[in-house]
mmCIF file of C-alpha atoms in Angstrom:
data_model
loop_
_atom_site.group_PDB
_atom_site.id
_atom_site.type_symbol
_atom_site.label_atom_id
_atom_site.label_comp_id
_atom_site.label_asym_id
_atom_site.label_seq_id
_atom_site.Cartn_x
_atom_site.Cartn_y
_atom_site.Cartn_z
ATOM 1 C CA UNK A 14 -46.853 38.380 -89.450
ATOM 2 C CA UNK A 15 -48.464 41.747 -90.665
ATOM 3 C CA UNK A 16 -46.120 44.107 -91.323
ATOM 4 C CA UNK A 17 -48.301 46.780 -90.361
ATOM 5 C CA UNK A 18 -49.723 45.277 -87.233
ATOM 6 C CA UNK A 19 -47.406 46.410 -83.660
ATOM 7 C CA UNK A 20 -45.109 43.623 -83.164
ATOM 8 C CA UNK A 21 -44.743 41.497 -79.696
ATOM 9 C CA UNK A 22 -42.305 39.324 -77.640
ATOM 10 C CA UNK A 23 -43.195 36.605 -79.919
ATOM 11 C CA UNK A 24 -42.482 38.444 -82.846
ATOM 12 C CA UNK A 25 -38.842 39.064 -81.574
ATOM 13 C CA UNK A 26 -38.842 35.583 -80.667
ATOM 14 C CA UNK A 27 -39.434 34.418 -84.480
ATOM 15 C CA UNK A 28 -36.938 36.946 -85.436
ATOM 16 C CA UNK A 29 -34.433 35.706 -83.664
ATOM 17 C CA UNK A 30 -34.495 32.330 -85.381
ATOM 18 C CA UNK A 31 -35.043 33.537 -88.530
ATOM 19 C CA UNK A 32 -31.797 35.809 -88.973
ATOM 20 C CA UNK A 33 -29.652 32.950 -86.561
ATOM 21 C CA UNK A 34 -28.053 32.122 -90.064
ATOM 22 C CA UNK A 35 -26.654 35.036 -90.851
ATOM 23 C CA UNK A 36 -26.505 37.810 -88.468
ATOM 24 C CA UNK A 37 -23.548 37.672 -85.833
ATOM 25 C CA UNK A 38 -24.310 37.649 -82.071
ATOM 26 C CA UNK A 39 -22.039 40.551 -81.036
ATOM 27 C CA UNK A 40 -20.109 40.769 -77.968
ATOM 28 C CA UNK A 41 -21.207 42.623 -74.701
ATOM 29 C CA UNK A 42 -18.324 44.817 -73.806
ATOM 30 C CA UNK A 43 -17.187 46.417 -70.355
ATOM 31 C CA UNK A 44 -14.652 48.935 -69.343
ATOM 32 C CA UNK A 45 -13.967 49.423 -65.520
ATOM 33 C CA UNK A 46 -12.453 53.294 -66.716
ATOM 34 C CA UNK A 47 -15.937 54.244 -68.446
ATOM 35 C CA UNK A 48 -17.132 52.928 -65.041
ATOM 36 C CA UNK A 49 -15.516 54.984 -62.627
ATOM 37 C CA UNK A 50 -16.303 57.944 -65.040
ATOM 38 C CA UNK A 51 -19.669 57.201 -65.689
ATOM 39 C CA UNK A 52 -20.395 56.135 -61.317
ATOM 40 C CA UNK A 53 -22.121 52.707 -62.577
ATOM 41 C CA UNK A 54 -21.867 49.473 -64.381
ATOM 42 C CA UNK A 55 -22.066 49.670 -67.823
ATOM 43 C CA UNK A 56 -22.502 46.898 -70.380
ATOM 44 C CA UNK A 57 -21.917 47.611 -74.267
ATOM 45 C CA UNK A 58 -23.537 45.843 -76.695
ATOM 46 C CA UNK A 59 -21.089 46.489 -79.933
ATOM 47 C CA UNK A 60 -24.002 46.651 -82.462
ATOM 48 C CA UNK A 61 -20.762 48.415 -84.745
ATOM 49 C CA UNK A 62 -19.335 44.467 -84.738
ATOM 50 C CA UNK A 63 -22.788 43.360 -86.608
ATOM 51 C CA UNK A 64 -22.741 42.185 -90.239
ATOM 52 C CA UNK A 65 -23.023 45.875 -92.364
ATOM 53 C CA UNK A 66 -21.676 47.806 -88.688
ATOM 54 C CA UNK A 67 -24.872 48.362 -87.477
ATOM 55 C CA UNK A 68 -27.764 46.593 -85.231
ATOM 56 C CA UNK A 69 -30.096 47.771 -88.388
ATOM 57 C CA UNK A 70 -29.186 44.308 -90.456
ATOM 58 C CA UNK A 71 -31.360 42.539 -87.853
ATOM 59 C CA UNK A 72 -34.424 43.949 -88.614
ATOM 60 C CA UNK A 73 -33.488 44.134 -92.079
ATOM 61 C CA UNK A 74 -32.695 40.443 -92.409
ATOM 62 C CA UNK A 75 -35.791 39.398 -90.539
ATOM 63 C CA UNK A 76 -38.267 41.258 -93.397
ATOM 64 C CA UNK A 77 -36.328 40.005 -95.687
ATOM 65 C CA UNK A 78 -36.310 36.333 -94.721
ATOM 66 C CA UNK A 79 -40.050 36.667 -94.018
ATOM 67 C CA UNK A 80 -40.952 36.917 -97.984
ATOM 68 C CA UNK A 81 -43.072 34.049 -99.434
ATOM 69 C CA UNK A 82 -40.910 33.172 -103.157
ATOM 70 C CA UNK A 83 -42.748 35.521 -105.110
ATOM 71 C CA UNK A 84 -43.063 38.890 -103.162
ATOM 72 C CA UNK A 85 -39.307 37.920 -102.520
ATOM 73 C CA UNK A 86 -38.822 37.629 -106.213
ATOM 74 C CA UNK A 87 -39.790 40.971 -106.519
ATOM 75 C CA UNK A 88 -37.057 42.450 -104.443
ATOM 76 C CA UNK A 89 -37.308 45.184 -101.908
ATOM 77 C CA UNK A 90 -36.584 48.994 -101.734
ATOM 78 C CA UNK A 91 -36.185 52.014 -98.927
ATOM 79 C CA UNK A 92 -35.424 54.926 -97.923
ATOM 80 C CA UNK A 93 -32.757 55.574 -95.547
ATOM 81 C CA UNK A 94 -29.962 58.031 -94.647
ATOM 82 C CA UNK A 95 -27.510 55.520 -94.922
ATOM 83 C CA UNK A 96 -27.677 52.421 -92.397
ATOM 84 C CA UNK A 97 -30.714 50.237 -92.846
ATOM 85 C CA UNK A 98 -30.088 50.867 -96.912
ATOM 86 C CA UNK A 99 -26.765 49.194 -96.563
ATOM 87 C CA UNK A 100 -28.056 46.665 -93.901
ATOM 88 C CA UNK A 101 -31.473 46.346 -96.437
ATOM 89 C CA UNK A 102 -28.628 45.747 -99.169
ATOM 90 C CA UNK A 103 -26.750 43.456 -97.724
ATOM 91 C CA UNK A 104 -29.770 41.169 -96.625
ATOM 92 C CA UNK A 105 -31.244 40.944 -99.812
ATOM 93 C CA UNK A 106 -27.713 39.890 -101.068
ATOM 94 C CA UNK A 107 -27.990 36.966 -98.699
ATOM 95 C CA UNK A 108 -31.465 35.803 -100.401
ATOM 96 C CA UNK A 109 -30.539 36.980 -103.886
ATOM 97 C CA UNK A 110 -32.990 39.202 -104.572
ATOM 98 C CA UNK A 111 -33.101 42.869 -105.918
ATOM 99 C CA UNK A 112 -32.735 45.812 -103.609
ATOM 100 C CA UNK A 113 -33.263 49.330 -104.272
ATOM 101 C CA UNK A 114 -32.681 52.430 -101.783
ATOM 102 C CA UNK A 115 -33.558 55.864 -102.063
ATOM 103 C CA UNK A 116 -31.221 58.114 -100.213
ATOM 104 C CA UNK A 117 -31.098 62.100 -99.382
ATOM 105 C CA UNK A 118 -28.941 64.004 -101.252
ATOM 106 C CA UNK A 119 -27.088 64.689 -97.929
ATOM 107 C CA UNK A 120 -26.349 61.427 -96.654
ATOM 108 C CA UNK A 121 -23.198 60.358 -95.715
ATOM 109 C CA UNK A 122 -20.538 59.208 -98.653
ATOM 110 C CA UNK A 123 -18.924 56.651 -97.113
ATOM 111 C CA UNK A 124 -22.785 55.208 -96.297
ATOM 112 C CA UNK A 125 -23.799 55.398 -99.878
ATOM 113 C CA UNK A 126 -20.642 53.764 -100.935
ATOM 114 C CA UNK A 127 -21.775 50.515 -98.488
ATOM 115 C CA UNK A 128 -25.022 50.701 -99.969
ATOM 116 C CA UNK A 129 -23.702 50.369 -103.716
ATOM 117 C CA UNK A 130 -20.938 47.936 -102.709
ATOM 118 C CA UNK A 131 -23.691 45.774 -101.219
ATOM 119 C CA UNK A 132 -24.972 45.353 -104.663
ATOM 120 C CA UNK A 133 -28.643 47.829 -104.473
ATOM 121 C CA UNK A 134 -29.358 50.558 -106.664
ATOM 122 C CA UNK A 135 -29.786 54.066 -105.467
ATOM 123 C CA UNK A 136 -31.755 56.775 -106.189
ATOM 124 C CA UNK A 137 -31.593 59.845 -105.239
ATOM 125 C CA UNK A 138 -33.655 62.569 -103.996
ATOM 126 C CA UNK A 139 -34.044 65.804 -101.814
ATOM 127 C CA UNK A 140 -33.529 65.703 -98.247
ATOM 128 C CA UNK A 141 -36.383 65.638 -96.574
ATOM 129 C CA UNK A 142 -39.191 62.748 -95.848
ATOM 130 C CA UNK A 143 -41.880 63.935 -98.018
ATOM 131 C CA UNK A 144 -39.368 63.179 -100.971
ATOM 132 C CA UNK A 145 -38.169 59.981 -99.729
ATOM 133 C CA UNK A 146 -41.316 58.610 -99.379
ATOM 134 C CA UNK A 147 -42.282 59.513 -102.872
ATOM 135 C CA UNK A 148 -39.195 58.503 -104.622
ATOM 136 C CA UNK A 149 -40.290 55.240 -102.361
ATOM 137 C CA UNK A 150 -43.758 54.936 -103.763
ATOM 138 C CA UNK A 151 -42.527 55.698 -107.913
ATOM 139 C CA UNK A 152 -40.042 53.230 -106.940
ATOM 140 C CA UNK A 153 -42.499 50.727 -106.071
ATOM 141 C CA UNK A 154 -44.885 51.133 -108.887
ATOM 142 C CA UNK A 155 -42.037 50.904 -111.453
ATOM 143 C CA UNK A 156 -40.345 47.746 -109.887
ATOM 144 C CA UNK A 157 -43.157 46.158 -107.574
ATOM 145 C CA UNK A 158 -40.959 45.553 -104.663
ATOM 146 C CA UNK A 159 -41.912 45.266 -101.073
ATOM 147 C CA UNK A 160 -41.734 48.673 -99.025
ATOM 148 C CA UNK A 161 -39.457 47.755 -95.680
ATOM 149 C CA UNK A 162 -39.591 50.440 -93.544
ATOM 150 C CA UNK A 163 -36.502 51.673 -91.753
ATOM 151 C CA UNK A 164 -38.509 51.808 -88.474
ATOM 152 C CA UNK A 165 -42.388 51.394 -88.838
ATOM 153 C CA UNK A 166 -42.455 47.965 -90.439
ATOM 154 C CA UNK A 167 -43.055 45.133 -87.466
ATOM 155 C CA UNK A 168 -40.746 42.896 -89.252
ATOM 156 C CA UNK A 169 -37.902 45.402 -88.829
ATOM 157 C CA UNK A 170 -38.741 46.243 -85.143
ATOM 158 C CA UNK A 171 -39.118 42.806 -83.912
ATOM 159 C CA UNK A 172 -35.282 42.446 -85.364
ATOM 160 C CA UNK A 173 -34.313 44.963 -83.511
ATOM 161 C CA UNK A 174 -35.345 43.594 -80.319
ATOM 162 C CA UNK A 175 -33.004 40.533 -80.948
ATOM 163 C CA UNK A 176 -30.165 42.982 -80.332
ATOM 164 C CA UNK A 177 -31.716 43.635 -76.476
ATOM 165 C CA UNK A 178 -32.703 39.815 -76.550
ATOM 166 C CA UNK A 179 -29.113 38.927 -76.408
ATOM 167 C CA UNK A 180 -28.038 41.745 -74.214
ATOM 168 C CA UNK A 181 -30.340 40.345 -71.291
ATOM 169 C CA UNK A 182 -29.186 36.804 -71.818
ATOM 170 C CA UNK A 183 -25.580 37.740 -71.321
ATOM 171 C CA UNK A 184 -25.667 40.442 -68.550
ATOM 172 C CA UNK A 185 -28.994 38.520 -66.450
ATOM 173 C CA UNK A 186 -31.187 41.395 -65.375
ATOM 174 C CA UNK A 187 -30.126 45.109 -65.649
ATOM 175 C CA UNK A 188 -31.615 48.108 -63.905
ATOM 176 C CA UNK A 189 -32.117 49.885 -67.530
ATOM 177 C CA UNK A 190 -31.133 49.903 -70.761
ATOM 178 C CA UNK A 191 -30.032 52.842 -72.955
ATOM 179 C CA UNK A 192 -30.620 53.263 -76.651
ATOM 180 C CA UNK A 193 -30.334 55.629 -79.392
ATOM 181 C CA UNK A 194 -33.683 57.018 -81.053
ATOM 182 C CA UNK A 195 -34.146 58.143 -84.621
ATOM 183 C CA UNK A 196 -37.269 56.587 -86.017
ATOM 184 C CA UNK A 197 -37.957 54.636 -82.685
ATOM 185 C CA UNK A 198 -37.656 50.930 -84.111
ATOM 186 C CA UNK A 199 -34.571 50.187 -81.969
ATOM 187 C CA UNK A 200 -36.138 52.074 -79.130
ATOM 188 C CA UNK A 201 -39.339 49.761 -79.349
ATOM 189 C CA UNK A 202 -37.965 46.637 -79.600
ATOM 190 C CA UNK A 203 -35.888 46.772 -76.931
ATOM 191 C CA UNK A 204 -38.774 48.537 -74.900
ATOM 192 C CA UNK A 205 -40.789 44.971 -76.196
ATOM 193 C CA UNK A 206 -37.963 42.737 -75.287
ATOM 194 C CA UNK A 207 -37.113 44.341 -72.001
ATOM 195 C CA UNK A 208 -41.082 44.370 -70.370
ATOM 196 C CA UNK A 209 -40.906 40.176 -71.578
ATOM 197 C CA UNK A 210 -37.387 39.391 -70.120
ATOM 198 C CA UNK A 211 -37.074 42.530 -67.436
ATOM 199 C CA UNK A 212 -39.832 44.128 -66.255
ATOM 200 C CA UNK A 213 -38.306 45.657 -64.116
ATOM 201 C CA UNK A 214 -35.949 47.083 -66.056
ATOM 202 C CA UNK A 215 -36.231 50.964 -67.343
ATOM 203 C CA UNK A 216 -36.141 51.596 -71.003
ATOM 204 C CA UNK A 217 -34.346 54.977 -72.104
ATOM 205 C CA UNK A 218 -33.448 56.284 -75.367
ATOM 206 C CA UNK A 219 -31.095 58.798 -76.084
ATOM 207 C CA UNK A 220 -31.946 61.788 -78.332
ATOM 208 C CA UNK A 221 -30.259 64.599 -80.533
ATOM 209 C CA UNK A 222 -31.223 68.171 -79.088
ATOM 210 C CA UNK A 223 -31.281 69.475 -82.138
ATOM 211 C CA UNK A 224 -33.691 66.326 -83.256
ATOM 212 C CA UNK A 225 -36.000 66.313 -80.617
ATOM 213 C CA UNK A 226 -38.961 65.214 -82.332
ATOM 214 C CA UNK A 227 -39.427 61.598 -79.712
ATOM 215 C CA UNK A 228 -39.335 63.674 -76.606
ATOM 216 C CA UNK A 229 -41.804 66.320 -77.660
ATOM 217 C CA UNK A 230 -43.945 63.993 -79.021
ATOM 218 C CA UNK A 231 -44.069 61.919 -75.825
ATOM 219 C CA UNK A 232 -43.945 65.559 -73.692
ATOM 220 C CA UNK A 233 -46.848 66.334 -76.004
ATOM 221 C CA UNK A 234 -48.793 63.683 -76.261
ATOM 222 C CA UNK A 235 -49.256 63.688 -80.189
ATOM 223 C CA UNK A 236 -46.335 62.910 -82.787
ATOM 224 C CA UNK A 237 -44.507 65.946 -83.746
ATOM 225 C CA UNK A 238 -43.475 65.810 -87.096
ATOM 226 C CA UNK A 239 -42.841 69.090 -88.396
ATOM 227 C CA UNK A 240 -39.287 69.614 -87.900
ATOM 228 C CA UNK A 241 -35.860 70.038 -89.879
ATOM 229 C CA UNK A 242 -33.109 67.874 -87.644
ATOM 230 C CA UNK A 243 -29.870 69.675 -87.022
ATOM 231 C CA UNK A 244 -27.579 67.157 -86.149
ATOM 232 C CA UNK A 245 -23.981 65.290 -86.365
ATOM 233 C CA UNK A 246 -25.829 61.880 -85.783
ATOM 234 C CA UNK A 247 -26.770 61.616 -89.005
ATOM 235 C CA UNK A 248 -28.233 58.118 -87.795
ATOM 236 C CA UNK A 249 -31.036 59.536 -86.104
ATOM 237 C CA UNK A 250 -33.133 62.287 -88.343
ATOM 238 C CA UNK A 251 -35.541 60.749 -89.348
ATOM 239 C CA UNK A 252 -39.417 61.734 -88.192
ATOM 240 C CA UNK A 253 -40.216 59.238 -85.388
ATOM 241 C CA UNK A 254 -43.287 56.266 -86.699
ATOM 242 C CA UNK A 255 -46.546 55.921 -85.603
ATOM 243 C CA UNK A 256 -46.209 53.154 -84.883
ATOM 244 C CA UNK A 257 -43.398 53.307 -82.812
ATOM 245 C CA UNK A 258 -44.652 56.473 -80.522
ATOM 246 C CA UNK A 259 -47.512 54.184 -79.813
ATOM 247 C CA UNK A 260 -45.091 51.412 -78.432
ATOM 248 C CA UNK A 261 -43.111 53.970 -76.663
ATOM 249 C CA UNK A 262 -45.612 55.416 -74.815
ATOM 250 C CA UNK A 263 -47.763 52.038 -74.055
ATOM 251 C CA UNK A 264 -43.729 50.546 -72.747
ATOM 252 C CA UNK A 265 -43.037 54.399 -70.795
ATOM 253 C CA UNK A 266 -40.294 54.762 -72.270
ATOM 254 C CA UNK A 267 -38.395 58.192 -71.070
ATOM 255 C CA UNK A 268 -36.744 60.133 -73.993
ATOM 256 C CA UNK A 269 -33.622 62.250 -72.411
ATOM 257 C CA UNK A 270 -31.911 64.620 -74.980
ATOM 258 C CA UNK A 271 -28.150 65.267 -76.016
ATOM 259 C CA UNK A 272 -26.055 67.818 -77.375
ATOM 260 C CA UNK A 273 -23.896 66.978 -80.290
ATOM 261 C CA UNK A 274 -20.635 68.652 -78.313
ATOM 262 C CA UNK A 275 -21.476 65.749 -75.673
ATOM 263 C CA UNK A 276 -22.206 63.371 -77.993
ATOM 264 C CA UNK A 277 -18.666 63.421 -79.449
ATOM 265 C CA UNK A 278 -17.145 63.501 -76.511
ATOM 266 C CA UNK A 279 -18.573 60.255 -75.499
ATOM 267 C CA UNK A 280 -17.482 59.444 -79.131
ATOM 268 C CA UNK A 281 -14.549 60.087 -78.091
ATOM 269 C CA UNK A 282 -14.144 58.455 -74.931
ATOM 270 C CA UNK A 283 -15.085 54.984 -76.931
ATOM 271 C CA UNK A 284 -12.650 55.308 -78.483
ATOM 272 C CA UNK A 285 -10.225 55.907 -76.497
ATOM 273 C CA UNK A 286 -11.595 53.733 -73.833
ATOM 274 C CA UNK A 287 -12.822 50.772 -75.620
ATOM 275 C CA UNK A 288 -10.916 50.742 -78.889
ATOM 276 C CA UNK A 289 -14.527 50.153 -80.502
ATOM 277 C CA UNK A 290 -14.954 52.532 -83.825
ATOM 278 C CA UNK A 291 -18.670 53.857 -82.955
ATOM 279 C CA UNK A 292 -20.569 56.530 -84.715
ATOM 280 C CA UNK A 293 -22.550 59.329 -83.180
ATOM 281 C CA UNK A 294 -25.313 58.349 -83.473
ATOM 282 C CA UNK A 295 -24.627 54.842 -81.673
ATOM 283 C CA UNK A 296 -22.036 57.195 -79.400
ATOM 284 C CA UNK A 297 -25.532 59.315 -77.831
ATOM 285 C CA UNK A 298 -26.434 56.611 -75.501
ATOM 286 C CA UNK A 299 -23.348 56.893 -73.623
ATOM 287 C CA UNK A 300 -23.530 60.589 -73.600
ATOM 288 C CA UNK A 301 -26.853 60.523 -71.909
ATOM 289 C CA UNK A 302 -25.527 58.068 -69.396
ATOM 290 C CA UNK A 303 -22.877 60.254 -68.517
ATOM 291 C CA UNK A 304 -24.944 63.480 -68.855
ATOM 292 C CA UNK A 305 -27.608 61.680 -66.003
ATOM 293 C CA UNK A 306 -24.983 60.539 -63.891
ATOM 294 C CA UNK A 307 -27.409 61.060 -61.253
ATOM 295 C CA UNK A 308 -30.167 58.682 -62.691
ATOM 296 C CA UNK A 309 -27.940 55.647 -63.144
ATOM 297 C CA UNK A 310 -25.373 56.239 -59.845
ATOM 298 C CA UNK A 311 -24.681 52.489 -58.962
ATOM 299 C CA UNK A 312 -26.686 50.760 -61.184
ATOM 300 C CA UNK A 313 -26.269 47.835 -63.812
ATOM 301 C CA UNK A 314 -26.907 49.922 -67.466
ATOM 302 C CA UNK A 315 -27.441 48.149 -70.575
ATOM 303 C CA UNK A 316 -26.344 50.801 -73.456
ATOM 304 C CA UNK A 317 -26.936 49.475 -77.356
ATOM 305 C CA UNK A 318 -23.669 51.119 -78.983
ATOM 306 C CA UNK A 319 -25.794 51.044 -82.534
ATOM 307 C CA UNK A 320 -23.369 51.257 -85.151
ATOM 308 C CA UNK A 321 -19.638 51.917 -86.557
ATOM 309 C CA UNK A 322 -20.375 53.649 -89.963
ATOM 310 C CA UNK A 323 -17.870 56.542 -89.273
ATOM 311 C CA UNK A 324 -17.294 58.561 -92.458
ATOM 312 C CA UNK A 325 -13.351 58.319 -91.874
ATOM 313 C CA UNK A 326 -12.673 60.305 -95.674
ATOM 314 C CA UNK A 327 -14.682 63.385 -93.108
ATOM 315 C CA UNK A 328 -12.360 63.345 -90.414
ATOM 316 C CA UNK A 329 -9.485 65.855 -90.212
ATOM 317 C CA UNK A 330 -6.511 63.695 -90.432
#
């Protein structure tokens, strides 16, 4: 498969087998309370349950397993805020191979800390993607590991789409699915998966206000990338791929926005509700649900709860 190339049903297929081994197929969770608050049927898929707490090992563990010996040999390096450089981590534990992650001098401590503990080496740089990306590149003349992506790489997205995969082979067919959007490689695999398994399913992701880079772009008609996120979902920053607007749009996927205040009060709710530790940038998708009650009144919903990486050391108590 060529990284590069936009991934398909197949793709997700392959992935699918490829990570059986050694990612977990998490549970799909329901709660008649967030029900009756939300005025439809919601399904959870606890993505916070997966091996590293996150859906993001599945795309990670599908680039890794597809290395011939000697790229492989070679190891593999990222950037990421946190998530896909501990899920990137732990994969490459699983094959025994180097892994090295640049991260943004803001990212989250108890993030970096899985990262390390995972066995990769960090380096660190400014926060923003110009300097992640060329931390990235000295990394991978010094070292001559493989570049995987957090979102753009086809290996990583067709991963992702195992998550929504599972999701419709549990529930049968749902009248849409929700998912978070940062860099848009959840967003398109499930938008990939869902059009193969559901047509006629609708595909919508849930995104920061104050990192609304995926609905302008889509509003817009061009990728906006010229931004600076301001954000508690820490998760979802990043500049969306090119890749991935392309599989948005050609899937019509709809991009409704969040505020934070929301977004932790669906955190909360989760919580509360489900006893599930979730993060807020996995916690979104709910938000939006509840924030559209009006779009999803009485229907079956699909929502990919993302991750559990909550920085506990920053909470108050």
């Amino acid at each position: 498969m060529d990284h590069a190339a936009l991934p398909g049903f197949n793709d997700i297929l392959s992935a699918a087998a490829r990570i059986a081994p050694h990612a977990h197929v998490t549970p799909v969770l329901h709660s008649r309370g967030l029900d009756a608050i939300a005025g439809c049927t919601l399904h959870f898929k606890a993505e916070p349950l997966q091996r590293a707490g996150a859906f993001k090992f599945r795309g990670a563990c599908n680039a890794v397993w597809s290395l011939d010996e000697a790229t492989a040999a070679r190891g593999v390096v990222t950037h990421s805020s946190g998530n896909h450089g501990g899920a990137l981590a732990l994969a490459a534990r699983t094959r025994g191979i180097p892994c090295h992650v640049v991260v943004p001098d803001n990212a989250v401590a108890a993030k970096l800390a899985a990262i390390e503990g995972y066995g990769a080496v960090l380096h660190r740089c400014a926060p923003t993607i110009a300097a992640r990306e060329a931390m990235c590149a000295q990394v991978q003349a010094d070292t001559g590991a493989e570049l995987v992506h957090p979102y753009t790489d086809s290996r990583v997205i067709a991963g992702q789409g195992t998550a929504t995969m599972e999701l419709l082979n549990a529930t049968g067919t749902l009248d849409a699915i929700v998912v978070p959007v940062g860099g848009g490689g959840l967003a398109s695999g499930t938008a990939i998966a869902t059009r193969a398994l559901a047509p006629g399913c609708r595909v919508f992701g849930a995104e920061p206000a104050g990192a609304a880079d995926t609905f302008e772009s889509l509003r817009r008609g061009e990728r906006v990338t010229d931004f600076i996120p301001d954000t508690i979902c820490d998760g979802l920053r990043g500049t969306l791929g090119a890749p991935d607007f392309e599989l948005l749009r050609e899937h019509g996927v709809e991009v409704l926005t969040v505020t934070d205040g929301d977004t932790i009060a669906a955190m909360r709710l989760l919580w509360q509700r489900m006893k599930l530790l979730v993060e807020p940038s996995s916690a979104i998708a709910l938000a939006m649900v509840l924030g559209h009650r009006e779009r999803f009144a009485g229907q079956r919903v699909g929502v990919i709860l993302s991750g559990g990486n909550v920085d506990l050391d920053a909470l108050p108590w």
